[in-house]
mmCIF file of C-alpha atoms in Angstrom:
data_model
loop_
_atom_site.group_PDB
_atom_site.id
_atom_site.type_symbol
_atom_site.label_atom_id
_atom_site.label_comp_id
_atom_site.label_asym_id
_atom_site.label_seq_id
_atom_site.Cartn_x
_atom_site.Cartn_y
_atom_site.Cartn_z
ATOM 1 C CA UNK L 29 20.105 -33.984 -32.713
ATOM 2 C CA UNK L 30 16.725 -32.740 -34.003
ATOM 3 C CA UNK L 31 14.897 -34.345 -31.084
ATOM 4 C CA UNK L 32 17.257 -32.724 -28.557
ATOM 5 C CA UNK L 33 16.778 -29.333 -30.212
ATOM 6 C CA UNK L 34 12.982 -29.785 -30.233
ATOM 7 C CA UNK L 35 13.003 -30.697 -26.513
ATOM 8 C CA UNK L 36 15.180 -27.662 -25.736
ATOM 9 C CA UNK L 37 12.827 -25.303 -27.609
ATOM 10 C CA UNK L 38 9.819 -26.882 -25.905
ATOM 11 C CA UNK L 39 11.455 -26.395 -22.484
ATOM 12 C CA UNK L 40 12.278 -22.754 -23.230
ATOM 13 C CA UNK L 41 8.719 -22.011 -24.364
ATOM 14 C CA UNK L 42 7.295 -23.827 -21.336
ATOM 15 C CA UNK L 43 9.644 -21.996 -18.926
ATOM 16 C CA UNK L 44 8.760 -18.630 -20.460
ATOM 17 C CA UNK L 45 5.072 -19.454 -20.103
ATOM 18 C CA UNK L 46 5.547 -20.415 -16.437
ATOM 19 C CA UNK L 47 7.394 -17.173 -15.698
ATOM 20 C CA UNK L 48 4.626 -15.124 -17.320
ATOM 21 C CA UNK L 49 1.944 -17.072 -15.463
ATOM 22 C CA UNK L 50 3.872 -16.563 -12.230
ATOM 23 C CA UNK L 51 3.999 -12.792 -12.809
ATOM 24 C CA UNK L 52 0.258 -12.779 -13.519
ATOM 25 C CA UNK L 53 -0.455 -14.642 -10.266
ATOM 26 C CA UNK L 54 1.602 -12.075 -8.350
ATOM 27 C CA UNK L 55 -0.462 -9.285 -9.930
ATOM 28 C CA UNK L 56 -3.684 -11.086 -9.000
ATOM 29 C CA UNK L 57 -2.430 -11.611 -5.442
ATOM 30 C CA UNK L 58 -1.755 -7.906 -5.124
ATOM 31 C CA UNK L 59 -5.197 -7.035 -6.503
ATOM 32 C CA UNK L 60 -6.823 -9.329 -3.936
ATOM 33 C CA UNK L 61 -4.649 -7.959 -1.135
ATOM 34 C CA UNK L 62 -5.657 -4.394 -1.971
ATOM 35 C CA UNK L 63 -9.379 -5.211 -2.201
ATOM 36 C CA UNK L 64 -10.579 -3.754 1.086
ATOM 37 C CA UNK L 65 -14.126 -4.945 0.439
ATOM 38 C CA UNK L 66 -12.929 -8.412 1.465
ATOM 39 C CA UNK L 67 -12.389 -9.387 5.112
ATOM 40 C CA UNK L 68 -8.754 -8.737 6.122
ATOM 41 C CA UNK L 69 -7.893 -12.316 7.046
ATOM 42 C CA UNK L 70 -9.558 -13.703 3.918
ATOM 43 C CA UNK L 71 -7.805 -11.285 1.556
ATOM 44 C CA UNK L 72 -4.377 -11.948 3.137
ATOM 45 C CA UNK L 73 -4.896 -15.727 3.005
ATOM 46 C CA UNK L 74 -6.109 -15.513 -0.601
ATOM 47 C CA UNK L 75 -3.151 -13.324 -1.597
ATOM 48 C CA UNK L 76 -0.769 -15.772 0.069
ATOM 49 C CA UNK L 77 -2.322 -18.715 -1.780
ATOM 50 C CA UNK L 78 -1.921 -16.924 -5.112
ATOM 51 C CA UNK L 79 1.642 -15.818 -4.432
ATOM 52 C CA UNK L 80 2.630 -19.315 -3.256
ATOM 53 C CA UNK L 81 1.268 -20.651 -6.559
ATOM 54 C CA UNK L 82 3.382 -18.053 -8.362
ATOM 55 C CA UNK L 83 6.474 -19.259 -6.498
ATOM 56 C CA UNK L 84 5.740 -22.879 -7.443
ATOM 57 C CA UNK L 85 5.703 -21.828 -11.102
ATOM 58 C CA UNK L 86 8.843 -19.677 -10.819
ATOM 59 C CA UNK L 87 10.889 -19.982 -7.649
ATOM 60 C CA UNK L 88 13.121 -17.109 -8.793
ATOM 61 C CA UNK L 89 10.310 -14.564 -9.078
ATOM 62 C CA UNK L 90 11.670 -11.998 -6.621
ATOM 63 C CA UNK L 91 8.518 -9.878 -6.766
ATOM 64 C CA UNK L 92 6.559 -12.885 -5.493
ATOM 65 C CA UNK L 93 8.780 -13.102 -2.401
ATOM 66 C CA UNK L 94 8.634 -9.341 -1.921
ATOM 67 C CA UNK L 95 4.828 -9.359 -1.983
ATOM 68 C CA UNK L 96 4.722 -12.462 0.194
ATOM 69 C CA UNK L 97 6.738 -10.622 2.847
ATOM 70 C CA UNK L 98 4.066 -7.903 2.938
ATOM 71 C CA UNK L 99 1.302 -10.483 3.337
ATOM 72 C CA UNK L 100 3.222 -12.345 6.052
ATOM 73 C CA UNK L 101 3.690 -9.097 7.984
ATOM 74 C CA UNK L 102 -0.093 -8.722 7.811
ATOM 75 C CA UNK L 103 -0.433 -12.160 9.430
ATOM 76 C CA UNK L 104 2.370 -11.415 11.908
ATOM 77 C CA UNK L 105 3.980 -14.701 10.777
ATOM 78 C CA UNK L 106 7.577 -14.209 11.902
ATOM 79 C CA UNK L 107 8.604 -17.790 11.071
ATOM 80 C CA UNK L 108 7.192 -17.437 7.579
ATOM 81 C CA UNK L 109 8.999 -14.100 7.196
ATOM 82 C CA UNK L 110 12.310 -15.704 8.170
ATOM 83 C CA UNK L 111 11.895 -18.533 5.630
ATOM 84 C CA UNK L 112 10.789 -16.113 2.893
ATOM 85 C CA UNK L 113 13.641 -13.717 3.688
ATOM 86 C CA UNK L 114 16.271 -16.460 3.203
ATOM 87 C CA UNK L 115 15.128 -16.871 -0.396
ATOM 88 C CA UNK L 116 15.178 -13.092 -0.907
ATOM 89 C CA UNK L 117 18.791 -12.950 0.305
ATOM 90 C CA UNK L 118 19.701 -15.883 -1.966
ATOM 91 C CA UNK L 119 18.147 -14.152 -4.983
ATOM 92 C CA UNK L 120 19.617 -10.696 -4.209
ATOM 93 C CA UNK L 121 22.867 -11.286 -2.256
ATOM 94 C CA UNK L 122 24.278 -7.941 -3.434
ATOM 95 C CA UNK L 123 21.456 -6.009 -1.752
ATOM 96 C CA UNK L 124 22.248 -5.567 1.950
ATOM 97 C CA UNK L 125 18.704 -4.401 2.727
ATOM 98 C CA UNK L 126 17.494 -8.022 2.950
ATOM 99 C CA UNK L 127 20.178 -8.914 5.513
ATOM 100 C CA UNK L 128 19.206 -5.937 7.674
ATOM 101 C CA UNK L 129 15.574 -6.981 7.336
ATOM 102 C CA UNK L 130 16.465 -10.522 8.456
ATOM 103 C CA UNK L 131 18.237 -9.034 11.463
ATOM 104 C CA UNK L 132 15.042 -7.192 12.386
ATOM 105 C CA UNK L 133 12.988 -10.384 12.094
ATOM 106 C CA UNK L 134 15.503 -12.256 14.251
ATOM 107 C CA UNK L 135 15.453 -9.487 16.833
ATOM 108 C CA UNK L 136 11.655 -9.737 16.936
ATOM 109 C CA UNK L 137 12.089 -13.401 17.906
ATOM 110 C CA UNK L 138 14.508 -12.383 20.679
ATOM 111 C CA UNK L 139 17.658 -13.530 18.872
ATOM 112 C CA UNK L 140 19.665 -10.343 19.376
ATOM 113 C CA UNK L 141 23.067 -12.014 18.853
ATOM 114 C CA UNK L 142 22.354 -13.123 15.278
ATOM 115 C CA UNK L 143 20.395 -9.923 14.615
ATOM 116 C CA UNK L 144 23.402 -7.777 15.536
ATOM 117 C CA UNK L 145 25.680 -9.888 13.314
ATOM 118 C CA UNK L 146 23.360 -9.262 10.382
ATOM 119 C CA UNK L 147 23.071 -5.536 11.154
ATOM 120 C CA UNK L 148 26.870 -5.320 11.136
ATOM 121 C CA UNK L 149 27.110 -7.342 7.910
ATOM 122 C CA UNK L 150 24.502 -5.206 6.186
ATOM 123 C CA UNK L 151 26.007 -1.852 7.200
ATOM 124 C CA UNK L 152 29.490 -3.017 6.185
ATOM 125 C CA UNK L 153 28.130 -4.144 2.812
ATOM 126 C CA UNK L 154 26.410 -0.763 2.335
ATOM 127 C CA UNK L 155 29.662 1.029 3.175
ATOM 128 C CA UNK L 156 31.647 -1.079 0.694
ATOM 129 C CA UNK L 157 29.120 -0.389 -2.042
ATOM 130 C CA UNK L 158 29.067 3.343 -1.275
ATOM 131 C CA UNK L 159 32.886 3.480 -1.443
ATOM 132 C CA UNK L 160 33.121 1.725 -4.794
ATOM 133 C CA UNK L 161 29.916 2.468 -6.707
ATOM 134 C CA UNK L 162 29.336 6.076 -7.779
ATOM 135 C CA UNK L 163 25.889 5.263 -9.116
ATOM 136 C CA UNK L 164 24.681 3.922 -5.763
ATOM 137 C CA UNK L 165 26.422 6.774 -3.943
ATOM 138 C CA UNK L 166 24.174 9.138 -5.897
ATOM 139 C CA UNK L 167 21.015 7.091 -5.263
ATOM 140 C CA UNK L 168 19.084 8.730 -2.415
ATOM 141 C CA UNK L 169 16.892 5.662 -1.879
ATOM 142 C CA UNK L 170 19.935 3.439 -1.431
ATOM 143 C CA UNK L 171 21.467 5.944 0.971
ATOM 144 C CA UNK L 172 18.210 6.052 2.974
ATOM 145 C CA UNK L 173 18.239 2.243 3.114
ATOM 146 C CA UNK L 174 21.721 2.541 4.591
ATOM 147 C CA UNK L 175 20.397 4.940 7.251
ATOM 148 C CA UNK L 176 17.666 2.420 8.070
ATOM 149 C CA UNK L 177 20.304 -0.293 8.539
ATOM 150 C CA UNK L 178 22.260 2.092 10.786
ATOM 151 C CA UNK L 179 19.093 2.693 12.812
ATOM 152 C CA UNK L 180 18.606 -1.029 13.289
ATOM 153 C CA UNK L 181 22.229 -1.286 14.356
ATOM 154 C CA UNK L 182 21.772 1.684 16.706
ATOM 155 C CA UNK L 183 24.639 3.747 15.282
ATOM 156 C CA UNK L 184 23.331 7.276 15.926
ATOM 157 C CA UNK L 185 26.649 9.005 15.088
ATOM 158 C CA UNK L 186 26.809 7.513 11.596
ATOM 159 C CA UNK L 187 23.092 8.207 11.085
ATOM 160 C CA UNK L 188 23.612 11.894 11.835
ATOM 161 C CA UNK L 189 26.713 12.077 9.612
ATOM 162 C CA UNK L 190 25.015 10.291 6.703
ATOM 163 C CA UNK L 191 21.827 12.333 7.000
ATOM 164 C CA UNK L 192 23.767 15.617 7.029
ATOM 165 C CA UNK L 193 25.708 14.494 3.936
ATOM 166 C CA UNK L 194 22.429 13.689 2.184
ATOM 167 C CA UNK L 195 21.025 17.126 2.962
ATOM 168 C CA UNK L 196 24.094 18.734 1.383
ATOM 169 C CA UNK L 197 24.178 16.374 -1.604
ATOM 170 C CA UNK L 198 20.409 16.499 -2.252
ATOM 171 C CA UNK L 199 19.213 19.989 -1.246
ATOM 172 C CA UNK L 200 15.460 20.621 -1.399
ATOM 173 C CA UNK L 201 14.740 16.925 -1.817
ATOM 174 C CA UNK L 202 11.091 16.066 -1.060
ATOM 175 C CA UNK L 203 11.970 12.795 0.672
ATOM 176 C CA UNK L 204 14.443 14.508 3.004
ATOM 177 C CA UNK L 205 11.963 17.297 3.694
ATOM 178 C CA UNK L 206 9.480 14.607 4.723
ATOM 179 C CA UNK L 207 12.058 13.076 7.075
ATOM 180 C CA UNK L 208 12.727 16.553 8.482
ATOM 181 C CA UNK L 209 9.046 16.982 9.301
ATOM 182 C CA UNK L 210 8.224 13.454 10.531
ATOM 183 C CA UNK L 211 11.611 12.125 11.573
ATOM 184 C CA UNK L 212 12.936 8.613 11.238
ATOM 185 C CA UNK L 213 10.909 5.755 12.684
ATOM 186 C CA UNK L 214 12.827 4.313 15.632
ATOM 187 C CA UNK L 215 13.336 0.577 15.987
ATOM 188 C CA UNK L 216 11.488 0.744 19.295
ATOM 189 C CA UNK L 217 8.455 2.272 17.546
ATOM 190 C CA UNK L 218 8.501 -0.508 14.946
ATOM 191 C CA UNK L 219 8.544 -3.070 17.766
ATOM 192 C CA UNK L 220 5.637 -1.307 19.474
ATOM 193 C CA UNK L 221 3.564 -1.431 16.285
ATOM 194 C CA UNK L 222 4.431 -5.131 15.785
ATOM 195 C CA UNK L 223 3.547 -6.024 19.376
ATOM 196 C CA UNK L 224 0.308 -3.995 19.388
ATOM 197 C CA UNK L 225 -0.974 -5.989 16.455
ATOM 198 C CA UNK L 226 -0.211 -9.356 18.074
#
């Protein structure tokens, strides 16, 4: 019994150490990525190496996958983004944003059928959450995520309705004022930016 307890304590200490080390590697990856004195390709590759090491230490470190997605966008690695996104969905299945994001990545590969399925899934999940969760209904960032999913889906009527509701619910909100002045980024514009960089 004592030996089993000792092994359990040792495992817990070791796991805690790995999680902390993983978080530290993610922080270092971000520092490297934001160091603009380094050549772009070198800093992205270095950040990816660090974040992959973080994932090896703790494959449930969501921040590692989130940062990795940013680095993979920098490399325009759509296949890597799709693999990374699957893990993000597995870790945060209750957050529809990652499904909508996967739809966008699939659409970039030309797979519009599966992309549209994911857009529909994501918007339906947002709508269910907004119906049942008062806290999320009052979260402007969550509501703006929902508008983004509606944009990807191409549902302009619901976008207009949701945006008008937000303006009533959150008057004089800085984020909405920004959207009023700049507008929402269209999916077509996102595709243009992606294709220009390739």
